[in-house]
GROMACS .gro file of C-alpha atoms in nm:
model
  298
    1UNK     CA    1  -4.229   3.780  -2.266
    2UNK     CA    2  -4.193   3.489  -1.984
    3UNK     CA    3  -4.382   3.241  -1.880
    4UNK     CA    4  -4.594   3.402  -1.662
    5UNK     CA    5  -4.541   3.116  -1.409
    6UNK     CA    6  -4.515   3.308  -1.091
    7UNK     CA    7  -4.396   3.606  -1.251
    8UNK     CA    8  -4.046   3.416  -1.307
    9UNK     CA    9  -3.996   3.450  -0.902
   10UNK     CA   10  -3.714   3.172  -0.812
   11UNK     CA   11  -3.487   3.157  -0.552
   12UNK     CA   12  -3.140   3.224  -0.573
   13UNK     CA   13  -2.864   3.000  -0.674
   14UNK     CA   14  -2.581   3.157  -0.518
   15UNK     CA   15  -2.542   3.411  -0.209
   16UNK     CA   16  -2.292   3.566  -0.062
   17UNK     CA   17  -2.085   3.856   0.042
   18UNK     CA   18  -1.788   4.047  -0.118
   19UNK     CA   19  -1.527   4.272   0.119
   20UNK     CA   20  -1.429   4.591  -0.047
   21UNK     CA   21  -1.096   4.785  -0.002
   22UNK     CA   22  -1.179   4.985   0.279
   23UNK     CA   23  -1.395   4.668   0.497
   24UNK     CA   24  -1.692   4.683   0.422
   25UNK     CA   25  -1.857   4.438   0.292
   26UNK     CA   26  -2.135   4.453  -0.035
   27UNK     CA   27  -2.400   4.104  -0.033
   28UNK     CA   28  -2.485   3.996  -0.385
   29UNK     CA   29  -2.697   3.705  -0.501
   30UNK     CA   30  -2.703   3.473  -0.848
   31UNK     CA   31  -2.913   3.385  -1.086
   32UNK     CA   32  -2.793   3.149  -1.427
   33UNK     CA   33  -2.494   3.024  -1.490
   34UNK     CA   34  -2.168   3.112  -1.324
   35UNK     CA   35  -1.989   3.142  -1.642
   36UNK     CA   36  -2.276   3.313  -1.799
   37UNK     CA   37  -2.312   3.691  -1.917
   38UNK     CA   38  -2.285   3.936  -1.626
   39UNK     CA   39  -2.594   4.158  -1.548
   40UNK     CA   40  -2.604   4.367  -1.244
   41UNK     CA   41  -2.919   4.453  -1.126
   42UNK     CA   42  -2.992   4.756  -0.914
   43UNK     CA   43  -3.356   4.732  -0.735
   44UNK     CA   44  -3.586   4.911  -0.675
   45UNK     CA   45  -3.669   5.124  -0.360
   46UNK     CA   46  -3.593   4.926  -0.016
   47UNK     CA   47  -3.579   4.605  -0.191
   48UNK     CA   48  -3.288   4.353  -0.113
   49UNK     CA   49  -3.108   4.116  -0.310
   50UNK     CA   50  -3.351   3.848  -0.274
   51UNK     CA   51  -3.605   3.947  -0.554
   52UNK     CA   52  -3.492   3.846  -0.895
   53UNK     CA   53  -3.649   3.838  -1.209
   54UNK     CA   54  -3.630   3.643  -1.562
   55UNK     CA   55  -3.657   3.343  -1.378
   56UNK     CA   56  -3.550   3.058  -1.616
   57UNK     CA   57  -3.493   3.257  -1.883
   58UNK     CA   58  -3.124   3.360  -1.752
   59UNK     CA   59  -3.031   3.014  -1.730
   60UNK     CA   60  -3.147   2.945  -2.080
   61UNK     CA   61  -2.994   3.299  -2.217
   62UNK     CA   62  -2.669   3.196  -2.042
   63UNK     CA   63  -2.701   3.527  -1.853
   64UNK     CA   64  -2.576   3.541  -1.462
   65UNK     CA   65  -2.790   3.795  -1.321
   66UNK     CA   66  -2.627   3.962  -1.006
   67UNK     CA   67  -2.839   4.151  -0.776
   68UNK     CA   68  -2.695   4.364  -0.498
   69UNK     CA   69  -2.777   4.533  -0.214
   70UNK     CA   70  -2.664   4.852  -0.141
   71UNK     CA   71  -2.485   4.979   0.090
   72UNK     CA   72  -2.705   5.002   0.459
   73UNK     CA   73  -2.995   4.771   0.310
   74UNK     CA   74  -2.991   4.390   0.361
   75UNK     CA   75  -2.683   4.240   0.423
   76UNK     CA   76  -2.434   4.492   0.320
   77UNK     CA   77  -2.208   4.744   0.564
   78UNK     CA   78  -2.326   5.079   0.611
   79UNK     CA   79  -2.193   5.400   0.392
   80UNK     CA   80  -2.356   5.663   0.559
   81UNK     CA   81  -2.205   5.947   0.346
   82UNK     CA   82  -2.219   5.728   0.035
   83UNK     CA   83  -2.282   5.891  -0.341
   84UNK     CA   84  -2.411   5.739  -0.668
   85UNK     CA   85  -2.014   5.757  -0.764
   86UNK     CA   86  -1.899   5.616  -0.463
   87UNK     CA   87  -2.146   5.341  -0.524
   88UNK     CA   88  -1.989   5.285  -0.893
   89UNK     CA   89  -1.650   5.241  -0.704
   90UNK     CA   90  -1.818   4.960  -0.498
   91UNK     CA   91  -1.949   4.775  -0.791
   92UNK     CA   92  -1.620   4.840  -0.974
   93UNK     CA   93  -1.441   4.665  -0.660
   94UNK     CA   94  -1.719   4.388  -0.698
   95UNK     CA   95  -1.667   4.317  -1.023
   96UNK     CA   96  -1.292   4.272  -1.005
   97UNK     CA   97  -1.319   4.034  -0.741
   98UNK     CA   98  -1.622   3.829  -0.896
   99UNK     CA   99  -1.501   3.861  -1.218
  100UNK     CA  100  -1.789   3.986  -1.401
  101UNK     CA  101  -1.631   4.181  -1.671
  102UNK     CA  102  -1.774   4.275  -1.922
  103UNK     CA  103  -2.084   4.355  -1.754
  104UNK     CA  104  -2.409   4.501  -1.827
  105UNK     CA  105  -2.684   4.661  -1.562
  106UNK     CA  106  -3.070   4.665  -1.537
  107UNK     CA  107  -3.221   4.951  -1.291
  108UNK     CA  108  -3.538   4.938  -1.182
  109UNK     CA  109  -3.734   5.203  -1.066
  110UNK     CA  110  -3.553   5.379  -0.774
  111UNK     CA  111  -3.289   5.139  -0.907
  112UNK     CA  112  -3.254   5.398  -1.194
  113UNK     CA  113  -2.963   5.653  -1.155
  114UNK     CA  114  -2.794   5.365  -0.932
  115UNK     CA  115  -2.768   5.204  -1.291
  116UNK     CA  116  -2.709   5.483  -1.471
  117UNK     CA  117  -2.428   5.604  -1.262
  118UNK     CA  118  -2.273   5.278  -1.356
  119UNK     CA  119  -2.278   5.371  -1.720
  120UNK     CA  120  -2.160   5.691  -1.636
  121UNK     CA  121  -1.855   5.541  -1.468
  122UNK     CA  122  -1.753   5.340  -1.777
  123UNK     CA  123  -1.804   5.051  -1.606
  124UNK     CA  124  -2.064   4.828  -1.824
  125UNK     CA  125  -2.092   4.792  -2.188
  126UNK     CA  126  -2.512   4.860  -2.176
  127UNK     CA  127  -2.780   4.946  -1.974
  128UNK     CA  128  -3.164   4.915  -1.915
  129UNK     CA  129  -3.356   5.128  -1.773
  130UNK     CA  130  -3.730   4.927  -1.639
  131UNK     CA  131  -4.009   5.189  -1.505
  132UNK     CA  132  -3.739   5.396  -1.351
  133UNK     CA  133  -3.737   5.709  -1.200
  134UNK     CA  134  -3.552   5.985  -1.350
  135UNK     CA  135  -3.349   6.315  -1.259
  136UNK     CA  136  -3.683   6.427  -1.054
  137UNK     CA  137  -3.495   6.738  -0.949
  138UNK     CA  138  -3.406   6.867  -1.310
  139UNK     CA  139  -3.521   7.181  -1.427
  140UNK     CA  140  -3.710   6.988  -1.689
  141UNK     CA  141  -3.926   6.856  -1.491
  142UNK     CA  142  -4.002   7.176  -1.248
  143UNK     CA  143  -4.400   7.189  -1.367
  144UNK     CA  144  -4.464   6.857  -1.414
  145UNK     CA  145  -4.424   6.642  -1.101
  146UNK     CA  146  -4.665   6.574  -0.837
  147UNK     CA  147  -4.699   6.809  -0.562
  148UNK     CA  148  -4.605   6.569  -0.293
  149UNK     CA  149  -4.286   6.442  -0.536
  150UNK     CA  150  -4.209   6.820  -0.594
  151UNK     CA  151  -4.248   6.853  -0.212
  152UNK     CA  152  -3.938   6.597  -0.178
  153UNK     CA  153  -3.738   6.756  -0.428
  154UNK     CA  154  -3.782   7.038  -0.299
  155UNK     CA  155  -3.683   6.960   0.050
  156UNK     CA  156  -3.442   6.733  -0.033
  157UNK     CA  157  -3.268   7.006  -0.208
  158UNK     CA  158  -3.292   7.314   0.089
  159UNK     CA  159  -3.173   7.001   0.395
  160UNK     CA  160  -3.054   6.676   0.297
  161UNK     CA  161  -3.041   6.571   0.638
  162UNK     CA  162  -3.338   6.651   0.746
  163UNK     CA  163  -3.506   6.525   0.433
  164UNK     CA  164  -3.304   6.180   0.541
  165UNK     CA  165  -3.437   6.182   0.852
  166UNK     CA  166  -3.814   6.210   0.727
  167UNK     CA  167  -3.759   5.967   0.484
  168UNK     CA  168  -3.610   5.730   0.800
  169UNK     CA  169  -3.906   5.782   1.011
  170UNK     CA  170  -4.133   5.685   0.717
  171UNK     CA  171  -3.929   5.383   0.609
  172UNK     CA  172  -4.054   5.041   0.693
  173UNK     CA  173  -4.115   4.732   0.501
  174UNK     CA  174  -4.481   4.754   0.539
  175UNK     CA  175  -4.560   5.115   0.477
  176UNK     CA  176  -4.327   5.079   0.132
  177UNK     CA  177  -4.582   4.763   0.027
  178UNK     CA  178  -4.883   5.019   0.083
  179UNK     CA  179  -4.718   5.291  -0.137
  180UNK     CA  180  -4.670   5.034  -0.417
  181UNK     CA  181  -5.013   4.871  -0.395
  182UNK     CA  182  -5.181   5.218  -0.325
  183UNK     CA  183  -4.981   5.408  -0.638
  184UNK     CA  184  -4.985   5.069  -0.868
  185UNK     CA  185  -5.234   5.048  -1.200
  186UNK     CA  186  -5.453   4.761  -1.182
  187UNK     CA  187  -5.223   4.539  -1.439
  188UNK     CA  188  -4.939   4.586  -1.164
  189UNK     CA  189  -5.112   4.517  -0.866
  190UNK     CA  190  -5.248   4.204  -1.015
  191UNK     CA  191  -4.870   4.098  -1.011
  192UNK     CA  192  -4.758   4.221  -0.718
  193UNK     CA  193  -5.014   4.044  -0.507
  194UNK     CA  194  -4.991   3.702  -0.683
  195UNK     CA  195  -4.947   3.501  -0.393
  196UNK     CA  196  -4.607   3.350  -0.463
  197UNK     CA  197  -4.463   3.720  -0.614
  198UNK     CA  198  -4.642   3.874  -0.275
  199UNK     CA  199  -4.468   3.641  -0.077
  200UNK     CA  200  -4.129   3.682  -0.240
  201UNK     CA  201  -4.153   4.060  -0.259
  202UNK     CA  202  -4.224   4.149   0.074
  203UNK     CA  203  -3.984   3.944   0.215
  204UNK     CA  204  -3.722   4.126   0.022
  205UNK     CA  205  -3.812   4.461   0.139
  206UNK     CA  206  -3.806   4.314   0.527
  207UNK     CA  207  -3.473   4.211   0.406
  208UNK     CA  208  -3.407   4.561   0.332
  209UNK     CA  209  -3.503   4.706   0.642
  210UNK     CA  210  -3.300   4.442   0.865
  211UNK     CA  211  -3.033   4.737   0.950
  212UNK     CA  212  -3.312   4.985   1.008
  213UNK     CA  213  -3.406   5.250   0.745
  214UNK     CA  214  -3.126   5.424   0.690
  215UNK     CA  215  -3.014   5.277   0.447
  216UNK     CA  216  -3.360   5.354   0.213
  217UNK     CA  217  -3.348   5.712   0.361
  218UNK     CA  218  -2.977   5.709   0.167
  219UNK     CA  219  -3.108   5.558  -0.131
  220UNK     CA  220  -3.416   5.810  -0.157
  221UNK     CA  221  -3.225   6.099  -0.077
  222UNK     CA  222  -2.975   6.025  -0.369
  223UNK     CA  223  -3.254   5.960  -0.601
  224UNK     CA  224  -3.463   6.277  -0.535
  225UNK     CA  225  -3.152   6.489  -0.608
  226UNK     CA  226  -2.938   6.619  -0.905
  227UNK     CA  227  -2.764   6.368  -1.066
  228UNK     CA  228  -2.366   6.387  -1.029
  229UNK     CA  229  -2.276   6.304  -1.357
  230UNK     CA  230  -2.428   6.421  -1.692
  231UNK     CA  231  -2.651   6.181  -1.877
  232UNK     CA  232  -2.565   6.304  -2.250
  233UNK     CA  233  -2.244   6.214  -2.195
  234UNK     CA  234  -2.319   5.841  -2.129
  235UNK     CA  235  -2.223   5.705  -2.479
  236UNK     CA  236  -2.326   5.322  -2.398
  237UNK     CA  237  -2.632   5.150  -2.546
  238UNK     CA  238  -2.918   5.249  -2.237
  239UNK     CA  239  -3.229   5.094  -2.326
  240UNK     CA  240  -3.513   5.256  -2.136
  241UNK     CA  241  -3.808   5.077  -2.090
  242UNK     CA  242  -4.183   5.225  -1.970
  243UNK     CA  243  -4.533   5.033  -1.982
  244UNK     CA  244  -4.780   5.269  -2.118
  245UNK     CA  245  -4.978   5.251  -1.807
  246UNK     CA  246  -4.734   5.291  -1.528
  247UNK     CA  247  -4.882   5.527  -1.277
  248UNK     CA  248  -4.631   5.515  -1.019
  249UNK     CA  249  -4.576   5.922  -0.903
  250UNK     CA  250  -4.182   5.816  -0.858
  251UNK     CA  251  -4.110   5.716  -1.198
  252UNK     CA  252  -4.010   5.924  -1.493
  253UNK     CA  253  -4.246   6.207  -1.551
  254UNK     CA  254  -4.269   6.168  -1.948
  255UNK     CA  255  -4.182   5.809  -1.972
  256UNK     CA  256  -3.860   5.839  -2.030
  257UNK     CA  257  -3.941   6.065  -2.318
  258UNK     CA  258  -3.668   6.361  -2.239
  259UNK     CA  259  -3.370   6.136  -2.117
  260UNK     CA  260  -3.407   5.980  -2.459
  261UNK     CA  261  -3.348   6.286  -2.594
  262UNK     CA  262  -3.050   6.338  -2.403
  263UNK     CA  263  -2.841   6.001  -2.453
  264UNK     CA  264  -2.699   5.974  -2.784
  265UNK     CA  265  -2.687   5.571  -2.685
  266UNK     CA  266  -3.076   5.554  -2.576
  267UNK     CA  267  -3.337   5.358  -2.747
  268UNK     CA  268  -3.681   5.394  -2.520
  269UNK     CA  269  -3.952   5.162  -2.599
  270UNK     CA  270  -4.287   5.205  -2.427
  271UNK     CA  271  -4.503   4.897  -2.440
  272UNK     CA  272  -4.872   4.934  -2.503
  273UNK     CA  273  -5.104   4.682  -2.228
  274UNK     CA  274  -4.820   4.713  -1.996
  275UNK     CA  275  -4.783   4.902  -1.650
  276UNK     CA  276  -4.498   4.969  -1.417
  277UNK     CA  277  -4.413   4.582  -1.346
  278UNK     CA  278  -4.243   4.540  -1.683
  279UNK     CA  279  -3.940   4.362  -1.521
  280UNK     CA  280  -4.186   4.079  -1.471
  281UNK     CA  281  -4.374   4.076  -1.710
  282UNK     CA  282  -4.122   4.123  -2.020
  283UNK     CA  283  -3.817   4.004  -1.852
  284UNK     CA  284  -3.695   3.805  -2.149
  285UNK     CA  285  -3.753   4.075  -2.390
  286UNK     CA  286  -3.523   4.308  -2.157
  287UNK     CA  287  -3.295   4.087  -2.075
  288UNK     CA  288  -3.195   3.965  -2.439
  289UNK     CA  289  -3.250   4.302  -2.595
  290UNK     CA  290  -2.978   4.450  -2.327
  291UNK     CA  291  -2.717   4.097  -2.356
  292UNK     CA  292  -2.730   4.172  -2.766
  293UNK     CA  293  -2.670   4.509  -2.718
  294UNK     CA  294  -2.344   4.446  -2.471
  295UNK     CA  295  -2.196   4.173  -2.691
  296UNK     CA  296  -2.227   4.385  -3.047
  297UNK     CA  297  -1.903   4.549  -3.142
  298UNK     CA  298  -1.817   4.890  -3.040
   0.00000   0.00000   0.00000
């Protein structure tokens, strides 16, 4: 586990901004050594590359954690028409120039398929999954999601734009705070509203929103529909990680339970006492379970 000290919240020690092929450019931020073992992380839902995690455990683990924001959220260009393979392509173009390789990839929540995709791509040698969502608009899950989340899907699936533009008109920094805190078990809202994690987490979604929503309504929209590559074909190590109390409505259904199934790489562990802030709360655990994993021989 860490520390506990603020949740492992620190400051970057590196920004800055990478141009891609066709202009654009994608804004990353460092954690750990610069000669350390690459981990992209892909946040969670409207959050920018601001919010870390594992604090000083990366620079101990010799791990340079990479966070990124995509595409229309902090301070990268727009993609308007942008896919969860076109966003591989982008961190493929990243990584060239940054010289990550080889590289592994935590996803967090909405940060999910963002990570999986990755995997999917061939691009990293393993991946965690922490309190992500999942393939919401599988058949698999057709009875078992909320009626509000099926409501999504659902839409999302008959009018992608028009879903986009709802989720636009909903997205702000403030109104995503009060669906975490209002959806959040007790264990995770005690985190989340530590004063120095509070602080640092809602700047990062302002961050987020500094191009206008968007950007989230992109993100959302890819995440509440099918999936354009096939899981059970990702052949990887993908650890997926769940806290046996996470409550959140936008995470995966059964805890991971049937994309285990699926992988033929995919070890889930669901951790008893725990909730849906597991990045923070067993960041070292994650962190050096997923490095071992991308350094053993394949």
């Amino acid at each position: 586990m860490n520390s506990g000290k603020n949740h492992d919240v620190t400051e970057p020690a590196r920004l800055g901004t990478t141009r891609l092929p066709d202009g654009r450019r994608l804004a990353w931020a460092e954690w750990g050594p610069p000669d350390g073992t690459a981990v992209l992380f892909c946040p969670g839902a409207a959050t920018s590359r601001w919010l870390g995690f594992g604090g000083d455990a990366v620079e101990a683990a010799g791990i340079r954690l990479v966070s990124v924001d995509r595409p229309g959220l902090g301070d990268s260009d727009p993609d308007p028409g942008r896919t969860l393979v076109s966003w591989a392509e982008d961190v493929r173009h990243l990584a060239e120039a940054r010289e990550l390789w080889p590289l592994a990839t935590v996803g967090f929540s909405q940060g999910a398929p963002f990570a999986l995709a990755l995997a999917a791509g061939g691009l990293v040698r393993a991946a965690a999954v922490v309190s992500g969502s999942d393939e919401l608009a599988h058949p698999r899950f057709a009875r078992t999601l909320e009626p509000p989340i099926r409501a999504m899907v659902d839409t999302t699936a008959d009018d992608p734009d028009g879903a986009a533009a709802s989720f636009a008109d909903f997205g702000s920094a403030d109104a995503l705070w009060d669906v975490v805190i209002g959806t959040s078990h007790a264990l995770d809202r005690a985190v989340y509203t530590d004063p120095v994690f509070e602080r640092a987490f809602r700047r990062a979604l302002r961050e987020a929103f500094a191009q206008g929503p968007a950007g989230y309504a992109r993100d959302t929209v890819l995440a509440m529909s099918r999936w354009p590559f096939d899981p059970a074909r990702i052949t990887v190590p993908v650890h997926l990680w769940y806290g046996e109390y996470d409550t959140s409505p936008v995470h995966s259904p059964d805890q991971g339970g049937s994309l285990a199934r699926v992988m033929p790489g995919a070890t889930r562990y669901l951790i008893p006492d725990a909730a849906g802030s597991l990045l923070w709360t067993h960041a070292e655990e994650i962190l050096t379970t997923l490095v071992a994993a991308a350094k053993s021989p394949r």
